[in-house]
Amino acid sequence: MRNAIQSLLNAIDRDPGGVAVVLCPDFGLRDWLVEEVESLVSDGLNVVRVTDVEAALAEPTRLVLLIPGDEREVVLELDASRDRLLQEPVRTQPIVLFLLRDGDGERTLANEAPSLRSWIGGSDADPEELAEIDVPKERATFEAKHGLTPEEWLGQWREGALPQTGPNYRIAYDAMMIERREAS
């Protein structure tokens, strides 16, 4: 199964001096994702939240969480600022731009900001989309990998027949996401 938060962190780590984009379905989840990023990154990164490009550019040594009020304006300004992002002092941490999925910012990025779009290729993440599960496919993958159905594996886990190790906790979590439950 794809790990949405790990994918998000990979997008941030991919280009330390660049821009990563995180797509969010709504403002509530955007705020939660901003808090998740702050809690998951190293304390030594000195994270800062900003709402405009100038403030983001002024912080080349900090991980910048750019939370725009006007997404279209911020995307166009970032697109026009690529050369400034690459100038001295060299950025040592990325700018993480949070945009609403299917919002003005994402549309502007797709249609009006070719420089920024090409630069961030691969440094974008949509945690909610990544968290979607194709249950039949994941069940088949689980059974092929573990030689048991999720229900069989969980039966052994719940009976204490499998050790409580970190890897087994992860397998249990994956199995619980795709196990078949009897209707009540």
PDB file of N, CA and C in Angstrom, residues 92-129:
ATOM      1  N   THR A  92      18.719  26.161   0.858  1.00  0.00           N
ATOM      2  CA  THR A  92      19.127  24.883   1.436  1.00  0.00           C
ATOM      3  C   THR A  92      17.918  24.055   1.837  1.00  0.00           C
ATOM      4  N   GLN A  93      16.727  24.666   1.813  1.00  0.00           N
ATOM      5  CA  GLN A  93      15.486  23.981   2.137  1.00  0.00           C
ATOM      6  C   GLN A  93      14.422  24.367   1.110  1.00  0.00           C
ATOM      7  N   PRO A  94      13.506  23.465   0.823  1.00  0.00           N
ATOM      8  CA  PRO A  94      12.494  23.761  -0.187  1.00  0.00           C
ATOM      9  C   PRO A  94      11.377  24.682   0.315  1.00  0.00           C
ATOM     10  N   ILE A  95      10.646  25.185  -0.641  1.00  0.00           N
ATOM     11  CA  ILE A  95       9.390  25.876  -0.381  1.00  0.00           C
ATOM     12  C   ILE A  95       8.307  24.837  -0.646  1.00  0.00           C
ATOM     13  N   VAL A  96       7.427  24.633   0.314  1.00  0.00           N
ATOM     14  CA  VAL A  96       6.336  23.678   0.174  1.00  0.00           C
ATOM     15  C   VAL A  96       5.056  24.487  -0.022  1.00  0.00           C
ATOM     16  N   LEU A  97       4.497  24.399  -1.225  1.00  0.00           N
ATOM     17  CA  LEU A  97       3.311  25.153  -1.602  1.00  0.00           C
ATOM     18  C   LEU A  97       2.073  24.285  -1.437  1.00  0.00           C
ATOM     19  N   PHE A  98       1.137  24.739  -0.621  1.00  0.00           N
ATOM     20  CA  PHE A  98      -0.106  24.011  -0.373  1.00  0.00           C
ATOM     21  C   PHE A  98      -1.210  24.607  -1.239  1.00  0.00           C
ATOM     22  N   LEU A  99      -1.782  23.778  -2.125  1.00  0.00           N
ATOM     23  CA  LEU A  99      -2.853  24.218  -3.024  1.00  0.00           C
ATOM     24  C   LEU A  99      -4.079  23.333  -2.860  1.00  0.00           C
ATOM     25  N   LEU A 100      -5.244  23.910  -3.099  1.00  0.00           N
ATOM     26  CA  LEU A 100      -6.474  23.128  -3.084  1.00  0.00           C
ATOM     27  C   LEU A 100      -6.585  22.331  -4.380  1.00  0.00           C
ATOM     28  N   ARG A 101      -6.936  21.036  -4.252  1.00  0.00           N
ATOM     29  CA  ARG A 101      -7.137  20.203  -5.430  1.00  0.00           C
ATOM     30  C   ARG A 101      -8.297  20.792  -6.232  1.00  0.00           C
ATOM     31  N   ASP A 102      -8.107  20.898  -7.543  1.00  0.00           N
ATOM     32  CA  ASP A 102      -9.095  21.457  -8.469  1.00  0.00           C
ATOM     33  C   ASP A 102      -9.381  22.929  -8.192  1.00  0.00           C
ATOM     34  N   GLY A 103      -8.503  23.603  -7.493  1.00  0.00           N
ATOM     35  CA  GLY A 103      -8.670  25.025  -7.200  1.00  0.00           C
ATOM     36  C   GLY A 103      -7.950  25.896  -8.201  1.00  0.00           C
ATOM     37  N   ASP A 104      -7.997  27.208  -7.971  1.00  0.00           N
ATOM     38  CA  ASP A 104      -7.361  28.175  -8.867  1.00  0.00           C
ATOM     39  C   ASP A 104      -5.870  27.912  -9.025  1.00  0.00           C
ATOM     40  N   GLY A 105      -5.209  27.575  -7.923  1.00  0.00           N
ATOM     41  CA  GLY A 105      -3.764  27.346  -7.973  1.00  0.00           C
ATOM     42  C   GLY A 105      -3.383  26.151  -8.822  1.00  0.00           C
ATOM     43  N   GLU A 106      -4.101  25.049  -8.651  1.00  0.00           N
ATOM     44  CA  GLU A 106      -3.785  23.858  -9.445  1.00  0.00           C
ATOM     45  C   GLU A 106      -4.066  24.105 -10.924  1.00  0.00           C
ATOM     46  N   ARG A 107      -5.175  24.776 -11.230  1.00  0.00           N
ATOM     47  CA  ARG A 107      -5.491  25.096 -12.635  1.00  0.00           C
ATOM     48  C   ARG A 107      -4.446  26.032 -13.232  1.00  0.00           C
ATOM     49  N   THR A 108      -4.016  27.015 -12.462  1.00  0.00           N
ATOM     50  CA  THR A 108      -2.998  27.955 -12.938  1.00  0.00           C
ATOM     51  C   THR A 108      -1.680  27.226 -13.163  1.00  0.00           C
ATOM     52  N   LEU A 109      -1.330  26.351 -12.258  1.00  0.00           N
ATOM     53  CA  LEU A 109      -0.103  25.563 -12.403  1.00  0.00           C
ATOM     54  C   LEU A 109      -0.147  24.738 -13.687  1.00  0.00           C
ATOM     55  N   ALA A 110      -1.294  24.139 -13.979  1.00  0.00           N
ATOM     56  CA  ALA A 110      -1.430  23.285 -15.160  1.00  0.00           C
ATOM     57  C   ALA A 110      -1.461  24.083 -16.456  1.00  0.00           C
ATOM     58  N   ASN A 111      -2.032  25.283 -16.425  1.00  0.00           N
ATOM     59  CA  ASN A 111      -2.282  26.000 -17.681  1.00  0.00           C
ATOM     60  C   ASN A 111      -1.469  27.263 -17.909  1.00  0.00           C
ATOM     61  N   GLU A 112      -0.945  27.865 -16.843  1.00  0.00           N
ATOM     62  CA  GLU A 112      -0.305  29.171 -17.006  1.00  0.00           C
ATOM     63  C   GLU A 112       1.098  29.274 -16.411  1.00  0.00           C
ATOM     64  N   ALA A 113       1.603  28.228 -15.820  1.00  0.00           N
ATOM     65  CA  ALA A 113       2.901  28.297 -15.144  1.00  0.00           C
ATOM     66  C   ALA A 113       3.813  27.165 -15.606  1.00  0.00           C
ATOM     67  N   PRO A 114       4.186  27.164 -16.893  1.00  0.00           N
ATOM     68  CA  PRO A 114       4.969  26.035 -17.416  1.00  0.00           C
ATOM     69  C   PRO A 114       6.343  25.877 -16.776  1.00  0.00           C
ATOM     70  N   SER A 115       6.978  26.969 -16.421  1.00  0.00           N
ATOM     71  CA  SER A 115       8.305  26.880 -15.816  1.00  0.00           C
ATOM     72  C   SER A 115       8.227  26.202 -14.451  1.00  0.00           C
ATOM     73  N   LEU A 116       7.299  26.662 -13.638  1.00  0.00           N
ATOM     74  CA  LEU A 116       7.134  26.066 -12.308  1.00  0.00           C
ATOM     75  C   LEU A 116       6.673  24.619 -12.412  1.00  0.00           C
ATOM     76  N   ARG A 117       5.743  24.357 -13.303  1.00  0.00           N
ATOM     77  CA  ARG A 117       5.220  22.986 -13.469  1.00  0.00           C
ATOM     78  C   ARG A 117       6.332  22.023 -13.842  1.00  0.00           C
ATOM     79  N   SER A 118       7.215  22.431 -14.770  1.00  0.00           N
ATOM     80  CA  SER A 118       8.304  21.522 -15.170  1.00  0.00           C
ATOM     81  C   SER A 118       9.327  21.364 -14.049  1.00  0.00           C
ATOM     82  N   TRP A 119       9.514  22.398 -13.273  1.00  0.00           N
ATOM     83  CA  TRP A 119      10.497  22.353 -12.201  1.00  0.00           C
ATOM     84  C   TRP A 119      10.060  21.438 -11.074  1.00  0.00           C
ATOM     85  N   ILE A 120       8.766  21.430 -10.752  1.00  0.00           N
ATOM     86  CA  ILE A 120       8.309  20.625  -9.628  1.00  0.00           C
ATOM     87  C   ILE A 120       7.991  19.190 -10.005  1.00  0.00           C
ATOM     88  N   GLY A 121       8.120  18.827 -11.262  1.00  0.00           N
ATOM     89  CA  GLY A 121       7.794  17.470 -11.699  1.00  0.00           C
ATOM     90  C   GLY A 121       8.352  16.432 -10.746  1.00  0.00           C
ATOM     91  N   GLY A 122       7.493  15.644 -10.146  1.00  0.00           N
ATOM     92  CA  GLY A 122       7.904  14.616  -9.196  1.00  0.00           C
ATOM     93  C   GLY A 122       7.964  15.108  -7.764  1.00  0.00           C
ATOM     94  N   SER A 123       7.922  16.423  -7.559  1.00  0.00           N
ATOM     95  CA  SER A 123       7.942  16.970  -6.202  1.00  0.00           C
ATOM     96  C   SER A 123       6.557  17.486  -5.834  1.00  0.00           C
ATOM     97  N   ASP A 124       5.571  16.702  -6.215  1.00  0.00           N
ATOM     98  CA  ASP A 124       4.206  17.064  -5.866  1.00  0.00           C
ATOM     99  C   ASP A 124       3.549  15.845  -5.239  1.00  0.00           C
ATOM    100  N   ALA A 125       2.627  16.119  -4.366  1.00  0.00           N
ATOM    101  CA  ALA A 125       1.966  15.015  -3.662  1.00  0.00           C
ATOM    102  C   ALA A 125       0.509  15.386  -3.413  1.00  0.00           C
ATOM    103  N   ASP A 126      -0.327  14.375  -3.497  1.00  0.00           N
ATOM    104  CA  ASP A 126      -1.742  14.518  -3.167  1.00  0.00           C
ATOM    105  C   ASP A 126      -2.033  13.413  -2.159  1.00  0.00           C
ATOM    106  N   PRO A 127      -1.796  13.692  -0.866  1.00  0.00           N
ATOM    107  CA  PRO A 127      -1.925  12.645   0.149  1.00  0.00           C
ATOM    108  C   PRO A 127      -3.276  11.937   0.154  1.00  0.00           C
ATOM    109  N   GLU A 128      -4.361  12.662  -0.073  1.00  0.00           N
ATOM    110  CA  GLU A 128      -5.670  12.007  -0.046  1.00  0.00           C
ATOM    111  C   GLU A 128      -5.797  11.008  -1.200  1.00  0.00           C
ATOM    112  N   GLU A 129      -5.334  11.401  -2.388  1.00  0.00           N
ATOM    113  CA  GLU A 129      -5.403  10.484  -3.529  1.00  0.00           C
ATOM    114  C   GLU A 129      -4.534   9.261  -3.286  1.00  0.00           C
TER     115      GLU A 129
END
